[in-house]
XYZ file of C-alpha atoms in Angstrom:
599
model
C 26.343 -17.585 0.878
C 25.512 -14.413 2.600
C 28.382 -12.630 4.139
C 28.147 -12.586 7.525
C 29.290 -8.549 8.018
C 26.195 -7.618 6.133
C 24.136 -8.949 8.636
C 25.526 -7.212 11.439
C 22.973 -5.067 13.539
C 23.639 -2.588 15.792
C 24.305 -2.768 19.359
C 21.566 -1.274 21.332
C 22.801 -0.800 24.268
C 26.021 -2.228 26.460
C 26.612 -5.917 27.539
C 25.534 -9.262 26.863
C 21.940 -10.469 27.491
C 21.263 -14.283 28.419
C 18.154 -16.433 27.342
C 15.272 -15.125 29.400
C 15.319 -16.925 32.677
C 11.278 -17.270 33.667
C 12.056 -17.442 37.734
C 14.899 -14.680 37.641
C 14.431 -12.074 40.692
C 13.046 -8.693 39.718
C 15.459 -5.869 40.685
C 14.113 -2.724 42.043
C 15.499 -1.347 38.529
C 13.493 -3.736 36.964
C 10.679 -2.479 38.658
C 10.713 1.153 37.907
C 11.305 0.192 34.430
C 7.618 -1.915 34.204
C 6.137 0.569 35.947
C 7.163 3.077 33.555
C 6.609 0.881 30.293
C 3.415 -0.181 32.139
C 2.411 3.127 32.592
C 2.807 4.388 28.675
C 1.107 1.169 27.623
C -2.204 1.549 29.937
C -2.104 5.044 27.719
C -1.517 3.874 24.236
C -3.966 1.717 24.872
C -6.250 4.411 26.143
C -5.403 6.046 22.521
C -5.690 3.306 20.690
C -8.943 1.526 21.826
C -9.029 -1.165 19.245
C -5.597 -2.056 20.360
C -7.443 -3.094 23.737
C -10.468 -5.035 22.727
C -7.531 -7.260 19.968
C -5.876 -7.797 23.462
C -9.112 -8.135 25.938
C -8.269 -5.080 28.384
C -11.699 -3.122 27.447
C -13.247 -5.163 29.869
C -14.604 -4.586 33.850
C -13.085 -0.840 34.833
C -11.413 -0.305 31.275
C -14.893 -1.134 29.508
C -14.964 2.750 28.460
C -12.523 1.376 25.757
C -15.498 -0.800 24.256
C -17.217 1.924 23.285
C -14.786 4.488 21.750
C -12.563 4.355 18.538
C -8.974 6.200 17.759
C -8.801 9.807 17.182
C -7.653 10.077 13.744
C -7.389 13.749 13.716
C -4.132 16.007 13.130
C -4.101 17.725 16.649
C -4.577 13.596 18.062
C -1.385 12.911 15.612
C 0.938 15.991 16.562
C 0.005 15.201 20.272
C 1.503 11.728 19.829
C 4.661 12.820 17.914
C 5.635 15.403 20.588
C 4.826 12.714 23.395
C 7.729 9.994 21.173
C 10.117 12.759 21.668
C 9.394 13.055 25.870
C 9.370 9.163 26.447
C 13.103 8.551 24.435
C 14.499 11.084 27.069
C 12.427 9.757 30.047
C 13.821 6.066 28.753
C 17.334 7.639 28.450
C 16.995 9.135 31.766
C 15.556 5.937 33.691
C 18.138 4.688 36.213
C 19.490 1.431 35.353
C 21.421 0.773 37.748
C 20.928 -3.329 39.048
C 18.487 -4.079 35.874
C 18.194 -8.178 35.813
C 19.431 -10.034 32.814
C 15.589 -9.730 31.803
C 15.283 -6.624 32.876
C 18.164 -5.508 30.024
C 16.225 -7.596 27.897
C 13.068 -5.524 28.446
C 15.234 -2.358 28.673
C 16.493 -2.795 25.022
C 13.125 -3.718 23.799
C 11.605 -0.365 24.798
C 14.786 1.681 23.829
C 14.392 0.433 20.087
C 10.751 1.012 20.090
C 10.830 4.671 21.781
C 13.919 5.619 19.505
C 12.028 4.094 16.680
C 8.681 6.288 17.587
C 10.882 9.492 18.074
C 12.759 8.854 14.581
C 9.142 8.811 13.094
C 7.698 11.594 14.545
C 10.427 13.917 12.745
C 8.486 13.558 9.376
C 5.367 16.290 9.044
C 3.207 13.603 6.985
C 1.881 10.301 6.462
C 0.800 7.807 9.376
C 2.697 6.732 12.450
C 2.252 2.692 12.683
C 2.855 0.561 15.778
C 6.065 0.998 16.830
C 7.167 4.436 15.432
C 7.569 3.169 11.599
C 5.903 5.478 9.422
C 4.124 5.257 6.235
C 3.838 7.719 3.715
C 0.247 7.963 3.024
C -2.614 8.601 5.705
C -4.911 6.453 3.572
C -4.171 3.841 1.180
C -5.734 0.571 0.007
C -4.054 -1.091 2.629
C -4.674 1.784 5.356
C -7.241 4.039 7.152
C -10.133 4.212 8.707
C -12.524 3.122 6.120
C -9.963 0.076 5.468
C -9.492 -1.294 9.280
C -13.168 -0.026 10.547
C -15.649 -2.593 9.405
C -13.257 -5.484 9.301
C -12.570 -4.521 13.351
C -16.230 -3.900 14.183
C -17.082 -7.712 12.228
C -14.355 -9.635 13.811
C -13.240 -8.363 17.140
C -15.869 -5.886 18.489
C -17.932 -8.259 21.129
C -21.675 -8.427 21.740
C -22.580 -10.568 24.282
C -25.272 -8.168 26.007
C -26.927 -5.103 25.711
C -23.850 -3.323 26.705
C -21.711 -5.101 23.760
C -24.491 -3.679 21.680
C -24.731 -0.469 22.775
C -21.042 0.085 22.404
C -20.774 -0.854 18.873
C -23.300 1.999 18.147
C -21.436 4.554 19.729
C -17.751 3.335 18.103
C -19.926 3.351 14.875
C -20.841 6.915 15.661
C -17.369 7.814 16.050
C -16.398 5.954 12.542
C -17.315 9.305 10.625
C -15.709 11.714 12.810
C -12.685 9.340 12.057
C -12.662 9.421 8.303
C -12.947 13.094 8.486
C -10.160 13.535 10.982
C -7.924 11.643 7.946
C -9.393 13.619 5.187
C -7.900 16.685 6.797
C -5.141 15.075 7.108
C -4.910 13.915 3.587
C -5.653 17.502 2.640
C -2.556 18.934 4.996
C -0.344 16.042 3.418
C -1.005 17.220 0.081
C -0.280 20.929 0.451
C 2.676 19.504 1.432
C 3.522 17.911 -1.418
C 2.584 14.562 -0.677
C 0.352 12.790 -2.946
C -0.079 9.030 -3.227
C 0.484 7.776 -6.680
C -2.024 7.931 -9.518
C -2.555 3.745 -9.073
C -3.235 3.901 -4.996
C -5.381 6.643 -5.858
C -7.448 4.413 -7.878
C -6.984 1.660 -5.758
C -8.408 3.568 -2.657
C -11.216 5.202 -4.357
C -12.350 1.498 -6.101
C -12.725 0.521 -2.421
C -14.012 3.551 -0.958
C -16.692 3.610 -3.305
C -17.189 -0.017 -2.932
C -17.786 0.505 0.639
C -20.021 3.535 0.423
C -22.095 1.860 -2.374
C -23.354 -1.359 0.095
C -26.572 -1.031 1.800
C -25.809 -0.650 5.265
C -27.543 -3.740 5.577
C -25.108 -5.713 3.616
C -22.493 -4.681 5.279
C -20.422 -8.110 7.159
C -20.719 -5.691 10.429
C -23.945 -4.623 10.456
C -25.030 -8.538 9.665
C -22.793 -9.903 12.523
C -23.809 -7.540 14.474
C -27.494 -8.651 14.198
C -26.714 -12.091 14.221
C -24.753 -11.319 17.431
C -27.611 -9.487 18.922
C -29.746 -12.128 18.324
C -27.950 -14.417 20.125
C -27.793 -13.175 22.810
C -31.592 -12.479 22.711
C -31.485 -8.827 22.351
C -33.986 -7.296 19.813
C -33.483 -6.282 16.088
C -33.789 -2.570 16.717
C -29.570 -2.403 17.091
C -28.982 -3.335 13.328
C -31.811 -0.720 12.280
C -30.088 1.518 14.519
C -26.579 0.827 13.245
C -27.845 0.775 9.616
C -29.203 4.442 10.257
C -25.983 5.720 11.276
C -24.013 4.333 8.076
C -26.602 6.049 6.300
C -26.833 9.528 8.022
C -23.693 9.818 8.858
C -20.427 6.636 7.594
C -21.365 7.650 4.056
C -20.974 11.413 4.135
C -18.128 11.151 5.511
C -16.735 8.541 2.697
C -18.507 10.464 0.290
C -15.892 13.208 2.067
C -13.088 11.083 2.047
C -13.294 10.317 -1.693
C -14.121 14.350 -3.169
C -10.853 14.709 -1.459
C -8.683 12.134 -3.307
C -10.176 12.418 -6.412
C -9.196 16.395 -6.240
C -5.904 14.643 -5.928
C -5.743 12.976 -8.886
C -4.705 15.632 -11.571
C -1.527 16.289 -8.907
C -0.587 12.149 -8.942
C 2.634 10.996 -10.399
C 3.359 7.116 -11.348
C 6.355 7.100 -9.457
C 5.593 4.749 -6.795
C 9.465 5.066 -4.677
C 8.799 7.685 -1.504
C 12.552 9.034 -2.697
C 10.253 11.345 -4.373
C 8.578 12.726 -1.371
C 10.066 15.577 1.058
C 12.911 13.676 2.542
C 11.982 10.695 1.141
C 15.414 9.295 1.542
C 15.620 9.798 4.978
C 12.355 8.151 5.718
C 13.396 5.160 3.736
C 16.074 4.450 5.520
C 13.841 5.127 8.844
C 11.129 2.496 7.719
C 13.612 0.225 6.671
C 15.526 0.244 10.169
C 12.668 0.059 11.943
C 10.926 -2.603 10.188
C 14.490 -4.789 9.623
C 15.428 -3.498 13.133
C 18.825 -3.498 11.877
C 20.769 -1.067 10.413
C 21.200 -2.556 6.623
C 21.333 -0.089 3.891
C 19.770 -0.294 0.705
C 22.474 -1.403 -1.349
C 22.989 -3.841 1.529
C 20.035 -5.525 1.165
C 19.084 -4.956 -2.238
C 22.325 -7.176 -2.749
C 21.557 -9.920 -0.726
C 18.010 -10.346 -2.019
C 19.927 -10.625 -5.296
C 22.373 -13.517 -4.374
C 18.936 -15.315 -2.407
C 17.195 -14.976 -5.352
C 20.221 -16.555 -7.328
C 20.406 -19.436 -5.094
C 16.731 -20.016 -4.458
C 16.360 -20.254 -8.097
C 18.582 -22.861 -8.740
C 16.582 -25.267 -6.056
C 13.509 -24.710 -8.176
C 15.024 -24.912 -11.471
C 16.597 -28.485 -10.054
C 13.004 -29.764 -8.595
C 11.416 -28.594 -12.093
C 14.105 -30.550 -14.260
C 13.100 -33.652 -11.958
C 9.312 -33.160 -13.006
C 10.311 -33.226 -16.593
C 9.590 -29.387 -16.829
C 13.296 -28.422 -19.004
C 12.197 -25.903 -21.637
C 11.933 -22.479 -20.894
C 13.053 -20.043 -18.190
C 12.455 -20.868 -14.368
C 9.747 -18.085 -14.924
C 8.091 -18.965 -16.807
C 8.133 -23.040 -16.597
C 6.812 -21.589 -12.541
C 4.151 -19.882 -14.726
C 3.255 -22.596 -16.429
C 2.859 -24.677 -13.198
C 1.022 -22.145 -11.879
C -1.832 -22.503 -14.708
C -2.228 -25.821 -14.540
C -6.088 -26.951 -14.096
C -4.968 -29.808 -11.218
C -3.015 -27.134 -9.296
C -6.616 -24.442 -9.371
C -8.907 -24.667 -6.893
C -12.186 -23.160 -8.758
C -12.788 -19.596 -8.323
C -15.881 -20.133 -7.253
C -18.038 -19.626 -3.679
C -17.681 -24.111 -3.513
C -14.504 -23.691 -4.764
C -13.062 -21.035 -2.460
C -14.916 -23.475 0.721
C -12.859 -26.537 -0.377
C -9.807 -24.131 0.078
C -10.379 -23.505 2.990
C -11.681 -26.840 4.247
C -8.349 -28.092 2.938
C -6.183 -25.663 4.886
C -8.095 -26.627 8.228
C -7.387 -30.406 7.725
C -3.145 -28.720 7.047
C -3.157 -27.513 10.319
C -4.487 -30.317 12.247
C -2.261 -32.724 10.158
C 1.022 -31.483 11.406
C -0.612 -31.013 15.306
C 0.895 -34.137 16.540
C 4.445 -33.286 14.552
C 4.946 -30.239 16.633
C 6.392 -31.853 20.018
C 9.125 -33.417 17.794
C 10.777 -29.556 17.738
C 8.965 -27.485 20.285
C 9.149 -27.590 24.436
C 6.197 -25.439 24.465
C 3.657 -24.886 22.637
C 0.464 -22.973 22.743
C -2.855 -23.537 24.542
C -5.142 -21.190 22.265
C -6.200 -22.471 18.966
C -5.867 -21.033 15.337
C -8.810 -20.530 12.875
C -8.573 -19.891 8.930
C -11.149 -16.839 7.703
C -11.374 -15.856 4.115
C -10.492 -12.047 4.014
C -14.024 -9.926 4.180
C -14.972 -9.744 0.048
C -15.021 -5.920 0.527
C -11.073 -4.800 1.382
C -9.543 -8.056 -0.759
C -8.815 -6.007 -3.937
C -6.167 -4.293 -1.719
C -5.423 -6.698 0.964
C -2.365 -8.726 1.353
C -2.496 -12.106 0.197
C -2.382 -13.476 4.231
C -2.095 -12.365 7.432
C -2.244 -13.442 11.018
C -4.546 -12.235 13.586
C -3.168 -12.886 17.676
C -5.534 -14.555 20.113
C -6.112 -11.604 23.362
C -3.918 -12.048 26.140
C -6.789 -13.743 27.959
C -7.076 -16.352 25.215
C -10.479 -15.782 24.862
C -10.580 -15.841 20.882
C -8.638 -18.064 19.006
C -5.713 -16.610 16.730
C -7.122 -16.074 13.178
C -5.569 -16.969 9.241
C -6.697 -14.748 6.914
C -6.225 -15.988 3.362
C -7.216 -13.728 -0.054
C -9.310 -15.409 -2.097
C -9.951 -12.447 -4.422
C -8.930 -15.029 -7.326
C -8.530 -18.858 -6.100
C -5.737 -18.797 -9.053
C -3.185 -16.938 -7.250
C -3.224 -19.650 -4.862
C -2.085 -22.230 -6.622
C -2.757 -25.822 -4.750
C 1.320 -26.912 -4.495
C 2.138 -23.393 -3.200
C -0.301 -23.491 -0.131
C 0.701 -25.756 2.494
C 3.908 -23.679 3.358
C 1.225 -20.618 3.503
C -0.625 -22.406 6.153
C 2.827 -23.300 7.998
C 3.669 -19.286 8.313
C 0.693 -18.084 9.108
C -0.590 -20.853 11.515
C 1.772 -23.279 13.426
C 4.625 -23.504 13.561
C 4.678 -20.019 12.339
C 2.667 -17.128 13.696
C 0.335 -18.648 15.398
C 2.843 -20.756 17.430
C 5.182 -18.029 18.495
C 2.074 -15.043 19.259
C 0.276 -17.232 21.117
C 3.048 -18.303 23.377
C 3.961 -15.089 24.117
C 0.939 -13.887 24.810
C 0.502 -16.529 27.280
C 3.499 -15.976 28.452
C 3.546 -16.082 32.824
C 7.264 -14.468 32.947
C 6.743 -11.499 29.862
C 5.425 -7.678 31.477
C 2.179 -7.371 29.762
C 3.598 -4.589 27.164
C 6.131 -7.088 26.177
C 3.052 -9.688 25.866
C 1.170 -7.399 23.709
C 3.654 -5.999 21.282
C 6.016 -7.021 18.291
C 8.628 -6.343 15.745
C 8.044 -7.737 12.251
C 11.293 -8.861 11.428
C 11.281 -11.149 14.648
C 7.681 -11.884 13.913
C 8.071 -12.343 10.485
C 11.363 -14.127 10.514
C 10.598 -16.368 12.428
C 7.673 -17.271 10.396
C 8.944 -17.681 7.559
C 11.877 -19.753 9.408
C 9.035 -22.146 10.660
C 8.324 -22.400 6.902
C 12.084 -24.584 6.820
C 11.527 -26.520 10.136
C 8.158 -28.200 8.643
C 9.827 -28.683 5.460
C 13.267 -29.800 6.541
C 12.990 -31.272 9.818
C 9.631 -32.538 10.113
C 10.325 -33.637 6.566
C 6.575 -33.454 5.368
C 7.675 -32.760 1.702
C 10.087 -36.028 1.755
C 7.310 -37.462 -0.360
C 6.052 -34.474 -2.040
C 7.919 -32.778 -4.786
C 5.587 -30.088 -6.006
C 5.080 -28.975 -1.566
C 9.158 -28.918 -1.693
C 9.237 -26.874 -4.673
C 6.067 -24.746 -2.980
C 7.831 -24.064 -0.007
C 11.111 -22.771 -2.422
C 8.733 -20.753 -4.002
C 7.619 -19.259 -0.841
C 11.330 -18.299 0.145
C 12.028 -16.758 -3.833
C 8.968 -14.439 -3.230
C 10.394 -12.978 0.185
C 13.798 -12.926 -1.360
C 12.580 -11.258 -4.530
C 11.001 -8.764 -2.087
C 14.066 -7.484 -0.648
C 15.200 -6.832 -4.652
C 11.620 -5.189 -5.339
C 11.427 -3.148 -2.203
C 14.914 -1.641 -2.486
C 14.739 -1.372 -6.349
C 11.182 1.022 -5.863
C 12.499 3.040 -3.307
C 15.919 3.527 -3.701
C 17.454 2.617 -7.058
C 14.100 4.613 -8.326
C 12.833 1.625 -10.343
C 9.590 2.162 -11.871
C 6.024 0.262 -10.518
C 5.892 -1.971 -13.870
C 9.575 -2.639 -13.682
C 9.410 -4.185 -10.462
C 6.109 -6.019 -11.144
C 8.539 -7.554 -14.222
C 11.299 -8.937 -12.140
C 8.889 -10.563 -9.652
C 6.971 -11.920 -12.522
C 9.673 -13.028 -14.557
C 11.386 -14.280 -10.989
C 8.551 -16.939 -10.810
C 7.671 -15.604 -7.768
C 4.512 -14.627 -8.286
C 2.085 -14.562 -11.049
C 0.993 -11.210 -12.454
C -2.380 -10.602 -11.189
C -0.495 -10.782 -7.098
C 2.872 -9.302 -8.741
C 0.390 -6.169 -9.345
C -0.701 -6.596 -5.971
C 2.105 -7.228 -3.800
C 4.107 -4.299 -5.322
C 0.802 -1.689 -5.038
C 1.494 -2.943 -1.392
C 5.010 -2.171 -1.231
C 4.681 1.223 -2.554
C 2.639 1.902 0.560
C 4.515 0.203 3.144
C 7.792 1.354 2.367
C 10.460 -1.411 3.926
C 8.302 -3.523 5.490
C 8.100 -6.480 2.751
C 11.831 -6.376 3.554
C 11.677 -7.916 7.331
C 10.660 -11.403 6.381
C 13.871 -12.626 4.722
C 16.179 -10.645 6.609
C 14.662 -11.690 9.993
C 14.822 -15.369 8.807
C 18.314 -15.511 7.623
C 19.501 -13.702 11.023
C 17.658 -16.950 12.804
C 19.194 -19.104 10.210
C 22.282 -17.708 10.614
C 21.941 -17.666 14.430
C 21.122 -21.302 14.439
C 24.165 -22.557 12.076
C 26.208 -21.345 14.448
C 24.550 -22.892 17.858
C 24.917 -26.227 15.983
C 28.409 -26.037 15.484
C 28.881 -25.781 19.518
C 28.976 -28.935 21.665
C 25.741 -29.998 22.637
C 23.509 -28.284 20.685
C 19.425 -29.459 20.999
C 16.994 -28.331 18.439
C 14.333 -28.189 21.025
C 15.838 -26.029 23.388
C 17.140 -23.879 20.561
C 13.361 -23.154 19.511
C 12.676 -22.752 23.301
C 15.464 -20.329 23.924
C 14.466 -18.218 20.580
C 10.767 -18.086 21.705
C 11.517 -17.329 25.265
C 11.897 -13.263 25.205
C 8.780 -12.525 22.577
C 9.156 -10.705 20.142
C 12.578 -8.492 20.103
C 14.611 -6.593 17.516
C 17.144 -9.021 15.900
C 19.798 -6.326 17.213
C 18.606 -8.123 21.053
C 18.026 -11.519 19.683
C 21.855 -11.606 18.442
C 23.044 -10.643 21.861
C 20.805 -12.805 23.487
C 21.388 -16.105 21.563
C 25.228 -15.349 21.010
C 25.913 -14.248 24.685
C-alpha cells in the first residue's frame, strides 16, 4: 500500500472548503473575484482564439475571434510571461475578506493556476501550456503550429455561411505568419542551448515534411472545408482559394520551419531527460507540480510508481495463471497475448472501421449502467474519431476533446489507429471507459454545463483532476458496475490499463531525473507488459516532450482512491453522492479537492 504521507499536497491557502453548494449566496468578495478572473479570461481568450471557437464564445460581438489565430511570436510570448507575473500579485492583492465557501473554492483554483503561470514564465525557453506548465521545446511531434493547425481548422473551425467561410481563409492566412513566429523562436531556443533530441528532431521533420508534401487539396481541412461550403450552398471558389494560400504561402513557411531544425541536427544529443537543459532541474520539478498539482518529488513518485507497478503486476500475473498462460515472465506472456490473431483487429481501412464501430456500440452499452453510480450526468453526447492519418505517427494513443460550453458539438474520442496492433481487442473497452463515460466525457461535460461554475471555472482544467478521475472511472465500470464479472481477458485489460499509468510514473521520473536513457525506459515499459514496443517507442518520444505530465494520471487517481477509502469508512457513506460531491467543483488541483472532500 501507498503511504499515505507521500501523498500529501500542499495547502493552498487557509481553512477548510465544503462541497460546492449550487444555491450558496455570492458575497460581494465573491464578486470582485469573478469579475477579476472574468476579466483575464475574456483576454486569454482574446489571445488564444482557438481557445474560443473549442468553447463557442467567437460568436455574435466576439465573432472577430472566428477569424484570427494565436500569435506565436517571441514578443506575443514575453508579453504573456511578464503579464503571469502582474496577475499572481493582483490575485495576492485581491481583498478576500467575506469570500463564500465557493468563493474560496474559486479563490484557490485561480491562486494555483496564476502561481503556476508565474513559476513558468521564469524559464527563457520552450512553450508556456494552459495553465502555466511549460514544455521544453517550442515544436515537437506532439506540439506547434503545424501540429494543432489543420487538425483545429478540420474539426472545430465552423462554416455554416459565407462568413464561416470567409474566416477560415483569413485564420489560414495567419497559419504561416504562425509557423514563422515559432521558427524564431526555435532559433532563439537554440542559441540558448536548447535543442530537442536527435529522435524528436526526426520525429518533427517526418511530419513536417509529411504535411508540406500533401497537395493542398488533400489536405482533411481543405476537403472539409469544401464539403462544408457546399453544404451550406456556397460555391467551390473557397477551397481553390484556401488551396492557393497553402501553396503560396503554409508551405514556405514549413519549408522554413524544417531548414531550421534540420540546421539543428548536427547540435542534437540522445539524451531525452530536460536535466540536461539550462535549469533543467528546476523546470522538472515545475512541470511536475503543476501537472500533479501537488508537491511530490521525484524520488517520491518514482517510488510509488514502483510499488504500483509491483502490485498491479501480481493481479495480471494471477488472471494469466487462470487462462493457462504459466511460462514465462508477466512481460512477456502480456506480449504474447498481445500478438494473438483473435485479439487484432486488421490493420486495414475495414479493419480500423470495425474498431471503431465496436467502440460506439461500448459506449452505448454501459448508457443505461450509469444512473446506478451517478446523480448527474451529462446532456451532450460523445463521438469516437480516428486521429487525422497525418499527425498519428506522433500523436498520443487517445485523447478527449470537450463539447463548447453551449453544447453545440458533441465531446469527441480520438483513438490512434496508426497500427490496429497496438490496440489489442481485450485492452480496449477500459480505453473507451476513460476517454468517454464515465471518464472524460462524463465529468467535462458536466462541468461545462454546469449552472452554479463562473464561466472560467467552466472552461478550464487541471490534468491530474481530469486525468485522475478518468482513469478512476476506469475502476467504477470495472468494479462496481461489474462489467468484467464475466470477462477475464476485459479484467485483465483494465489491469493493464492501470500498469501502463503506473509504469509511467517509473518512466517519467527515471528520464528526467534519475537520467535514464530513451531505450532504457522504452525496456522497462516493454518488459513491464505495459505496452508493446512499437507504443513503448511512442509513449516515451511523448514523455520526453511533455516533461511530468504522463505522471498526473496515477497520482490523481490514487488521491481519489485514497479520498474515497476513507469517506467509506464514515457512517453513512453513499457512492452516488460521493461521485456527485467529487464532480461538483470542476476541475480543481487535488491540493483543493483534499480540503474539499476531507473538510
Amino acid at each position: 500500500m501507498i503511504d499515505r504521507r507521500r501523498l500529501m499536497m500542499s495547502a493552498a491557502g487557509a481553512g477548510a472548503l465544503s462541497a460546492l453548494a449550487p444555491l450558496a449566496q455570492a458575497s460581494d468578495a465573491d464578486a470582485r473575484l469573478n469579475a477579476l478572473m472574468a476579466g483575464w479570461f475574456e483576454a486569454d481568450l482574446d489571445r488564444n482564439p482557438e481557445a474560443a471557437t473549442n468553447l463557442g464564445l467567437d460568436r455574435g460581438h466576439k465573432a472577430d475571434r472566428a477569424s484570427r489565430l494565436s500569435d506565436r511570436s517571441r514578443e506575443a510570448w514575453q508579453a504573456e510571461r511578464e503579464e503571469a507575473t502582474q496577475r499572481l500579485a493582483a490575485l495576492q492583492a485581491l481583498d478576500r475578506d467575506g469570500l463564500s465557501e465557493n468563493g474560496t473554492v474559486d479563490y484557490e483554483v485561480a491562486l494555483f493556476r496564476a502561481e503556476s503561470a508565474a513559476s513558468g514564465a521564469g524559464f527563457d525557453y520552450g512553450a508556456a501550456i494552459s495553465g502555466g506548465r511549460a514544455g521544453p521545446y517550442v515544436v515537437s511531434q506532439l506540439s506547434g503550429a503545424y501540429f494543432n493547425v489543420p487538425d483545429f481548422m478540420d474539426t472545430q473551425h465552423r462554416v455554416e455561411d459565407a462568413a464561416g467561410a470567409e474566416a477560415f481563409l483569413a485564420r489560414l492566412s495567419q497559419f504561416a505568419p504562425a509557423l514563422d513566429g515559432e521558427t524564431a523562436r526555435i532559433e532563439a531556443d537554440a542559441a540558448a542551448g536548447v535543442v530537442p533530441p536527435d529522435f524528436v528532431l526526426d520525429l518533427t521533420t517526418g511530419q513536417l515534411n509529411a504535411l508540406g508534401d500533401q497537395r493542398a487539396n488533400d489536405m482533411a481541412m481543405i476537403r472539409t472545408l469544401a464539403r462544408k461550403a457546399a453544404a451550406a450552398g456556397l460555391p467551390d471558389l473557397y477551397a481553390e482559394r484556401a488551396a492557393a494560400i497553402v501553396e503560396a504561402e503554409v508551405k514556405p513557411a514549413l519549408g522554413r520551419q524544417i531548414a531550421a531544425l534540420e540546421e539543428l541536427k548536427p547540435q542534437a544529443v540522445h539524451d531525452a531527460g530536460v536535466w540536461r537543459l539550462p535549469e533543467g532541474e528546476a523546470l522538472y520539478a515545475h512541470t511536475l507540480k503543476t501537472w500533479t498539482t501537488t508537491t511530490l518529488t521525484p524520488a517520491e513518485i518514482h517510488r510509488i510508481g514502483l510499488e504500483q507497478v509491483a502490485e498491479i503486476s501480481a493481479g495480471i500475473d494471477a488472471i494469466l495463471r487462470r487462462q493457462g498462460m504459466t511460462e514465462g515472465a508477466t512481460g512477456e506472456r502480456i506480449a504474447a497475448l498481445n500478438r494473438d490473431p483473435a485479439q487484432l483487429w486488421p490493420n486495414t481501412d475495414e479493419g480500423k472501421a470495425a474498431l471503431l464501430d465496436s467502440l460506439n456500440a461500448q459506449i452505448r452499452a454501459l448508457e443505461p449502467l450509469l444512473p446506478q453510480m451517478f446523480g448527474r450526468l451529462p446532456r451532450t453526447g460523445v463521438e469516437v474519431r480516428r486521429v487525422p492519418p497525418a499527425i498519428e505517427n506522433g500523436a498520443p494513443g487517445g485523447y478527449y476533446q470537450g463539447p463548447p460550453l453551449d453544447g453545440s458539438r458533441p465531446g469527441a474520442y480520438y483513438i490512434n489507429l496508426r497500427d490496429t496492433a497496438n490496440w489489442p481487442k481485450f485492452s480496449l473497452p477500459t480505453l473507451t471507459y476513460h476517454e468517454a463515460s464515465p471518464g472524460h466525457h462524463l465529468q467535462v461535460a458536466l462541468q461545462r454545463e454546469s449552472a452554479h461554475l463562473p464561466e472560467w471555472r467552466r472552461a478550464n482544467g487541471f490534468s491530474a483532476y481530469s486525468e485522475g478521475w478518468a482513469l478512476y472511472a476506469e475502476a467504477v465500470t470495472a468494479d462496481d458496475l461489474g462489467v468484467y464479472a464475466d470477462d477475464p481477458l476485459g479484467r485483465l485489460g483494465f489491469l493493464m490499463s492501470y500498469l501502463f499509468r503506473a509504469v509511467r510514473l517509473v518512466v517519467d521520473t527515471g528520464l528526467h531525473d534519475k537520467r535514464w536513457s530513451r531505450e532504457q525506459a522504452v525496456d522497462y515499459m516493454v518488459a513491464s507488459g505495459a505496452k508493446p514496443i512499437g507504443s513503448a517507442n511512442n509513449e516515451i518520444n511523448r514523455y520526453t516532450v511533455m516533461p511530468g505530465q504522463a505522471c498526473s494520471y496515477k497520482i490523481g487517481q490514487t488521491v481519489i482512491a485514497r479520498l474515497r477509502a476513507e469517506a467509506q469508512a464514515r457512517p453513512g457513506f453513499d457512492l452516488r453522492a460521493f461521485h456527485d460531491r467529487i464532480l461538483a467543483n470542476g476541475s480543481v488541483p487535488l491540493s483543493v479537492l483534499q480540503k474539499i472532500m476531507t473538510a
